């Protein structure tokens, strides 16, 4: 079986407060959702009709069982989701203070199972055959996941589309200087790099969007996508084409899943052969739709919802 998309990276349980504007100590009720950026991107692309799978690991516990069930319910192949005895499935809490304050609290100790992905257990043929392969910066933060991520990228050797989600999470690293050499190595094997301003600065040392995009292209990618927050998104490719698209107006409820929805729709647009501007407009719309909803994975939009938002010029 050839997949449209295989992602590799984080998975966990998101426990989000069902009350907004309330500090975590005062929250009394939570919703339970599948989480983790690589897993959410696979869910987002599956919602758009793509055949997807995720490579990750969970604890051998009830939360791990829940994540398997959730992936299957979302249409994501879980054959490469395996348990790690002795490590608990990660849990992430957040606080919800719309429109732009969503503190995250990761419980990934003593170590997250998704950082125990081992190179010797990878299905390298499936990785090479997938139309799109997606990896994240967090997967480079610890061994054996770091070696597994770089081995998968090297084996794939830029076959098809290979996306590096820069995914900078400072709590998983000592400092940016520690991360930068591994980011540079990953970029050598990547055709698409995606990140916000903080993430592109970690990868390139440059923060100005156009300069950062150029630095990513110089590092070897064919397409650089720089998310600029309230200024929208900039995409530049090695053919000299560019698109700069403003954000879609939306009443934000929870912005945490927007980037993953953007990623799933970006993959969809690349597979569909859309031009840069159409791809960015639809990906922006997907992200805005999820930002208007509390949850992440179960909030991923359908093609009709994205098309309606693009047509309306706002999320209704």
Short mmCIF file of C-alpha atoms in Angstrom, two decimals:
data_model
loop_
_atom_site.label_atom_id
_atom_site.label_comp_id
_atom_site.label_asym_id
_atom_site.label_seq_id
_atom_site.Cartn_x
_atom_site.Cartn_y
_atom_site.Cartn_z
CA UNK A 1 0.00 0.00 0.00
CA UNK A 2 1.30 3.44 -0.95
CA UNK A 3 0.34 6.26 1.40
CA UNK A 4 -0.35 9.83 0.44
CA UNK A 5 1.23 10.90 3.72
CA UNK A 6 3.28 9.30 6.47
CA UNK A 7 4.10 11.47 9.47
CA UNK A 8 6.63 10.72 12.20
CA UNK A 9 6.75 12.32 15.61
CA UNK A 10 4.69 13.24 18.65
CA UNK A 11 1.49 11.71 19.93
CA UNK A 12 -0.26 12.20 23.25
CA UNK A 13 -3.50 12.98 25.00
CA UNK A 14 -4.64 16.60 25.09
CA UNK A 15 -6.67 17.50 28.17
CA UNK A 16 -8.22 20.85 27.36
CA UNK A 17 -10.34 22.87 29.81
CA UNK A 18 -13.98 23.15 28.93
CA UNK A 19 -13.98 26.64 30.47
CA UNK A 20 -12.29 29.53 28.70
CA UNK A 21 -10.57 32.40 30.46
CA UNK A 22 -10.10 30.32 33.61
CA UNK A 23 -6.63 29.58 35.11
CA UNK A 24 -5.77 25.91 35.32
CA UNK A 25 -6.03 25.69 39.14
CA UNK A 26 -9.67 26.80 38.92
CA UNK A 27 -10.70 24.62 35.94
CA UNK A 28 -13.21 21.95 36.96
CA UNK A 29 -13.81 20.01 33.72
CA UNK A 30 -11.69 18.89 30.80
CA UNK A 31 -12.16 17.31 27.37
CA UNK A 32 -9.92 14.46 26.22
CA UNK A 33 -8.55 14.57 22.66
CA UNK A 34 -5.86 12.96 20.53
CA UNK A 35 -2.87 15.32 20.34
CA UNK A 36 0.69 15.68 19.11
CA UNK A 37 1.65 17.67 16.02
CA UNK A 38 2.67 14.79 13.72
CA UNK A 39 -0.47 12.85 14.61
CA UNK A 40 -2.71 15.89 14.16
CA UNK A 41 -1.25 16.58 10.70
CA UNK A 42 -2.07 13.00 9.69
CA UNK A 43 -5.62 13.46 11.00
CA UNK A 44 -6.00 16.77 9.14
CA UNK A 45 -4.91 15.24 5.83
CA UNK A 46 -7.14 12.20 6.36
CA UNK A 47 -10.11 14.53 6.89
CA UNK A 48 -9.32 15.91 3.42
CA UNK A 49 -9.51 12.44 1.88
CA UNK A 50 -5.84 11.45 1.97
CA UNK A 51 -4.53 7.99 2.89
CA UNK A 52 -2.36 8.64 5.93
CA UNK A 53 -0.34 6.84 8.59
CA UNK A 54 1.75 7.92 11.56
CA UNK A 55 4.96 6.52 13.02
CA UNK A 56 5.05 7.08 16.77
CA UNK A 57 4.99 5.31 20.13
CA UNK A 58 2.73 5.38 23.18
CA UNK A 59 2.78 3.98 26.67
CA UNK A 60 1.43 0.50 27.25
CA UNK A 61 -1.52 1.91 29.16
CA UNK A 62 -5.18 2.92 28.75
CA UNK A 63 -4.28 6.29 27.25
CA UNK A 64 -2.24 4.44 24.63
CA UNK A 65 -5.28 2.28 23.85
CA UNK A 66 -7.38 5.43 23.52
CA UNK A 67 -4.92 6.94 21.00
CA UNK A 68 -5.04 3.83 18.81
CA UNK A 69 -8.83 3.98 18.82
CA UNK A 70 -8.83 7.69 18.04
CA UNK A 71 -6.42 7.31 15.10
CA UNK A 72 -8.56 4.56 13.59
CA UNK A 73 -11.73 6.61 14.10
CA UNK A 74 -10.08 9.48 12.20
CA UNK A 75 -9.03 7.16 9.35
CA UNK A 76 -5.30 7.20 10.15
CA UNK A 77 -3.39 3.91 9.85
CA UNK A 78 -1.90 3.03 13.26
CA UNK A 79 0.20 0.00 12.24
CA UNK A 80 3.44 1.82 13.17
CA UNK A 81 2.19 3.05 16.54
CA UNK A 82 3.82 0.75 19.11
CA UNK A 83 3.91 0.65 22.93
CA UNK A 84 6.95 1.31 25.12
CA UNK A 85 6.75 -0.68 28.36
CA UNK A 86 7.51 1.37 31.46
CA UNK A 87 6.88 4.81 29.94
CA UNK A 88 3.51 6.56 30.34
CA UNK A 89 1.62 7.98 27.39
CA UNK A 90 2.23 11.77 27.40
CA UNK A 91 -0.48 14.13 28.56
CA UNK A 92 -0.68 17.83 27.67
CA UNK A 93 -2.76 20.42 29.48
CA UNK A 94 -3.44 23.93 28.26
CA UNK A 95 -5.09 27.11 29.45
CA UNK A 96 -7.44 28.93 27.10
CA UNK A 97 -7.30 32.71 27.17
CA UNK A 98 -8.55 33.89 23.75
CA UNK A 99 -7.53 35.38 21.43
CA UNK A 100 -3.79 34.77 21.76
CA UNK A 101 -2.74 33.24 25.08
CA UNK A 102 -2.75 29.43 25.27
CA UNK A 103 -0.07 28.22 27.71
CA UNK A 104 0.89 24.56 27.27
CA UNK A 105 2.00 22.17 30.00
CA UNK A 106 3.70 19.01 28.68
CA UNK A 107 3.87 15.92 30.88
CA UNK A 108 6.49 13.86 29.04
CA UNK A 109 8.64 12.52 31.89
CA UNK A 110 10.72 10.53 32.54
CA UNK A 111 10.70 10.35 28.74
CA UNK A 112 8.06 10.47 26.05
CA UNK A 113 7.54 7.13 24.26
CA UNK A 114 7.55 8.93 20.88
CA UNK A 115 11.23 9.72 21.47
CA UNK A 116 11.89 5.95 21.61
CA UNK A 117 11.27 5.47 17.87
CA UNK A 118 14.16 3.26 16.73
CA UNK A 119 15.77 3.31 13.28
CA UNK A 120 15.92 -0.50 13.19
CA UNK A 121 12.13 -0.74 13.44
CA UNK A 122 11.31 1.60 10.53
CA UNK A 123 9.60 0.33 7.38
CA UNK A 124 12.02 2.11 5.08
CA UNK A 125 10.39 0.89 1.89
CA UNK A 126 7.03 2.36 2.93
CA UNK A 127 8.73 5.62 3.90
CA UNK A 128 10.44 5.89 0.54
CA UNK A 129 7.25 5.07 -1.38
CA UNK A 130 4.96 7.53 0.42
CA UNK A 131 3.98 10.51 -1.70
CA UNK A 132 4.69 12.82 1.26
CA UNK A 133 6.82 12.15 4.34
CA UNK A 134 6.54 14.59 7.28
CA UNK A 135 8.98 14.86 10.21
CA UNK A 136 9.24 17.31 13.09
CA UNK A 137 11.95 19.15 14.98
CA UNK A 138 10.94 17.58 18.28
CA UNK A 139 11.91 14.18 16.87
CA UNK A 140 15.50 15.43 16.71
CA UNK A 141 15.67 16.43 20.37
CA UNK A 142 16.66 13.06 21.87
CA UNK A 143 17.96 9.62 20.97
CA UNK A 144 17.03 7.17 19.56
CA UNK A 145 14.37 9.29 17.81
CA UNK A 146 17.04 11.66 16.46
CA UNK A 147 18.94 8.89 14.67
CA UNK A 148 15.69 7.33 13.45
CA UNK A 149 14.46 10.63 12.01
CA UNK A 150 17.72 11.35 10.21
CA UNK A 151 17.99 7.75 8.97
CA UNK A 152 14.47 7.91 7.54
CA UNK A 153 15.25 11.20 5.79
CA UNK A 154 18.53 9.91 4.39
CA UNK A 155 16.93 6.71 3.09
CA UNK A 156 14.12 8.63 1.46
CA UNK A 157 16.70 10.87 -0.25
CA UNK A 158 14.13 13.51 -1.26
CA UNK A 159 11.92 11.00 -3.06
CA UNK A 160 8.52 12.58 -3.54
CA UNK A 161 7.81 15.44 -1.15
CA UNK A 162 9.61 15.47 2.20
CA UNK A 163 8.40 18.04 4.72
CA UNK A 164 10.36 19.22 7.75
CA UNK A 165 8.06 20.86 10.29
CA UNK A 166 10.59 22.93 12.24
CA UNK A 167 8.39 22.52 15.35
CA UNK A 168 10.65 24.34 17.83
CA UNK A 169 9.68 23.55 21.43
CA UNK A 170 12.31 25.13 23.71
CA UNK A 171 11.38 22.91 26.67
CA UNK A 172 12.71 19.90 24.76
CA UNK A 173 16.17 21.40 24.11
CA UNK A 174 19.02 22.98 26.07
CA UNK A 175 19.14 25.99 23.74
CA UNK A 176 18.83 26.85 20.01
CA UNK A 177 22.55 26.33 19.40
CA UNK A 178 22.14 22.70 20.46
CA UNK A 179 19.34 22.18 17.97
CA UNK A 180 20.74 24.03 14.97
CA UNK A 181 23.23 21.37 13.68
CA UNK A 182 20.52 18.70 13.70
CA UNK A 183 18.08 21.03 11.97
CA UNK A 184 20.72 21.72 9.31
CA UNK A 185 21.24 17.99 8.74
CA UNK A 186 17.49 17.41 8.41
CA UNK A 187 17.16 20.29 5.94
CA UNK A 188 19.73 18.61 3.65
CA UNK A 189 17.21 15.81 3.04
CA UNK A 190 14.08 17.98 2.90
CA UNK A 191 12.09 19.41 0.00
CA UNK A 192 9.69 21.57 2.06
CA UNK A 193 10.39 23.45 5.32
CA UNK A 194 7.55 24.90 7.40
CA UNK A 195 7.85 27.09 10.47
CA UNK A 196 6.87 30.25 12.29
CA UNK A 197 9.27 33.13 12.91
CA UNK A 198 10.76 31.61 16.07
CA UNK A 199 11.25 28.28 14.33
CA UNK A 200 12.90 29.63 11.19
CA UNK A 201 15.22 31.67 13.39
CA UNK A 202 16.31 28.50 15.20
CA UNK A 203 16.87 26.72 11.88
CA UNK A 204 18.66 29.54 10.05
CA UNK A 205 19.73 32.20 12.55
CA UNK A 206 17.60 34.67 10.57
CA UNK A 207 14.23 36.06 11.65
CA UNK A 208 13.20 38.43 8.84
CA UNK A 209 10.70 36.34 6.82
CA UNK A 210 12.06 36.84 3.30
CA UNK A 211 15.66 36.41 4.44
CA UNK A 212 14.70 33.31 6.43
CA UNK A 213 12.91 31.82 3.40
CA UNK A 214 16.01 32.45 1.29
CA UNK A 215 18.20 30.83 3.96
CA UNK A 216 15.98 27.74 3.99
CA UNK A 217 16.19 27.51 0.19
CA UNK A 218 19.97 27.88 0.43
CA UNK A 219 19.98 25.02 2.95
CA UNK A 220 18.56 22.73 0.27
CA UNK A 221 14.77 22.84 0.34
CA UNK A 222 12.63 23.51 -2.73
CA UNK A 223 9.83 25.30 -0.86
CA UNK A 224 10.04 27.46 2.27
CA UNK A 225 6.84 28.31 4.15
CA UNK A 226 7.19 30.99 6.83
CA UNK A 227 4.19 31.58 9.09
CA UNK A 228 4.13 35.21 10.24
CA UNK A 229 1.25 35.20 12.72
CA UNK A 230 -0.98 38.26 12.25
CA UNK A 231 0.88 39.11 9.01
CA UNK A 232 -0.17 35.84 7.38
CA UNK A 233 2.07 33.35 5.60
CA UNK A 234 4.92 33.65 3.10
CA UNK A 235 5.81 30.84 0.69
CA UNK A 236 8.83 30.95 -1.64
CA UNK A 237 10.08 28.16 -3.90
CA UNK A 238 13.36 27.49 -5.67
CA UNK A 239 11.81 28.42 -9.04
CA UNK A 240 11.52 32.01 -7.83
CA UNK A 241 7.77 31.92 -7.28
CA UNK A 242 6.33 33.40 -4.10
CA UNK A 243 2.99 33.98 -2.41
CA UNK A 244 2.25 36.11 0.63
CA UNK A 245 -1.27 35.60 1.95
CA UNK A 246 -2.91 37.50 4.82
CA UNK A 247 -4.63 35.64 7.65
CA UNK A 248 -8.32 34.89 7.44
CA UNK A 249 -10.48 36.86 9.92
CA UNK A 250 -11.69 34.60 12.74
CA UNK A 251 -12.92 34.78 16.30
CA UNK A 252 -10.22 32.70 17.98
CA UNK A 253 -11.24 30.24 20.67
CA UNK A 254 -8.09 28.09 20.83
CA UNK A 255 -5.15 28.64 18.50
CA UNK A 256 -3.20 25.52 19.41
CA UNK A 257 -4.31 23.23 16.57
CA UNK A 258 -4.21 25.81 13.80
CA UNK A 259 -0.68 24.96 12.66
CA UNK A 260 -1.47 21.26 12.36
CA UNK A 261 -4.59 21.98 10.30
CA UNK A 262 -2.46 24.27 8.14
CA UNK A 263 0.03 21.41 7.70
CA UNK A 264 -2.58 18.86 6.68
CA UNK A 265 -4.05 21.21 4.11
CA UNK A 266 -0.58 22.16 2.87
CA UNK A 267 0.04 18.47 2.17
CA UNK A 268 -3.34 18.21 0.44
CA UNK A 269 -2.56 21.21 -1.78
CA UNK A 270 0.89 19.90 -2.70
CA UNK A 271 -0.56 16.52 -3.64
CA UNK A 272 -3.32 18.19 -5.66
CA UNK A 273 -0.77 20.24 -7.63
CA UNK A 274 -2.24 23.59 -6.60
CA UNK A 275 -0.25 26.75 -7.17
CA UNK A 276 1.41 28.46 -4.21
CA UNK A 277 -1.25 31.08 -3.61
CA UNK A 278 -4.17 28.64 -3.67
CA UNK A 279 -2.32 26.25 -1.39
CA UNK A 280 -1.54 29.00 1.12
CA UNK A 281 -5.07 30.42 1.07
CA UNK A 282 -6.64 27.05 1.74
CA UNK A 283 -4.07 26.12 4.40
CA UNK A 284 -4.66 29.47 6.11
CA UNK A 285 -8.39 28.83 6.05
CA UNK A 286 -7.96 25.35 7.55
CA UNK A 287 -5.88 26.79 10.38
CA UNK A 288 -8.38 29.58 11.02
CA UNK A 289 -11.27 27.12 11.22
CA UNK A 290 -9.52 25.05 13.88
CA UNK A 291 -8.57 28.22 15.79
CA UNK A 292 -12.30 28.93 16.08
CA UNK A 293 -12.85 25.59 17.87
CA UNK A 294 -11.72 24.26 21.25
CA UNK A 295 -10.20 20.91 20.26
CA UNK A 296 -7.45 20.08 17.73
CA UNK A 297 -7.72 16.63 16.14
CA UNK A 298 -11.51 16.35 16.11
CA UNK A 299 -11.78 19.96 14.90
CA UNK A 300 -9.95 19.36 11.62
CA UNK A 301 -12.05 20.79 8.77
CA UNK A 302 -13.57 19.09 5.75
CA UNK A 303 -12.91 20.24 2.18
CA UNK A 304 -16.34 21.90 2.03
CA UNK A 305 -15.70 23.85 5.24
CA UNK A 306 -12.36 25.10 3.93
CA UNK A 307 -13.82 26.07 0.57
CA UNK A 308 -16.65 27.95 2.29
CA UNK A 309 -14.20 29.93 4.43
CA UNK A 310 -12.01 30.80 1.43
CA UNK A 311 -15.08 31.91 -0.55
CA UNK A 312 -16.46 33.98 2.34
CA UNK A 313 -13.07 35.50 3.13
CA UNK A 314 -13.58 34.73 6.82
CA UNK A 315 -14.53 31.96 9.20
CA UNK A 316 -18.21 32.34 9.93
#
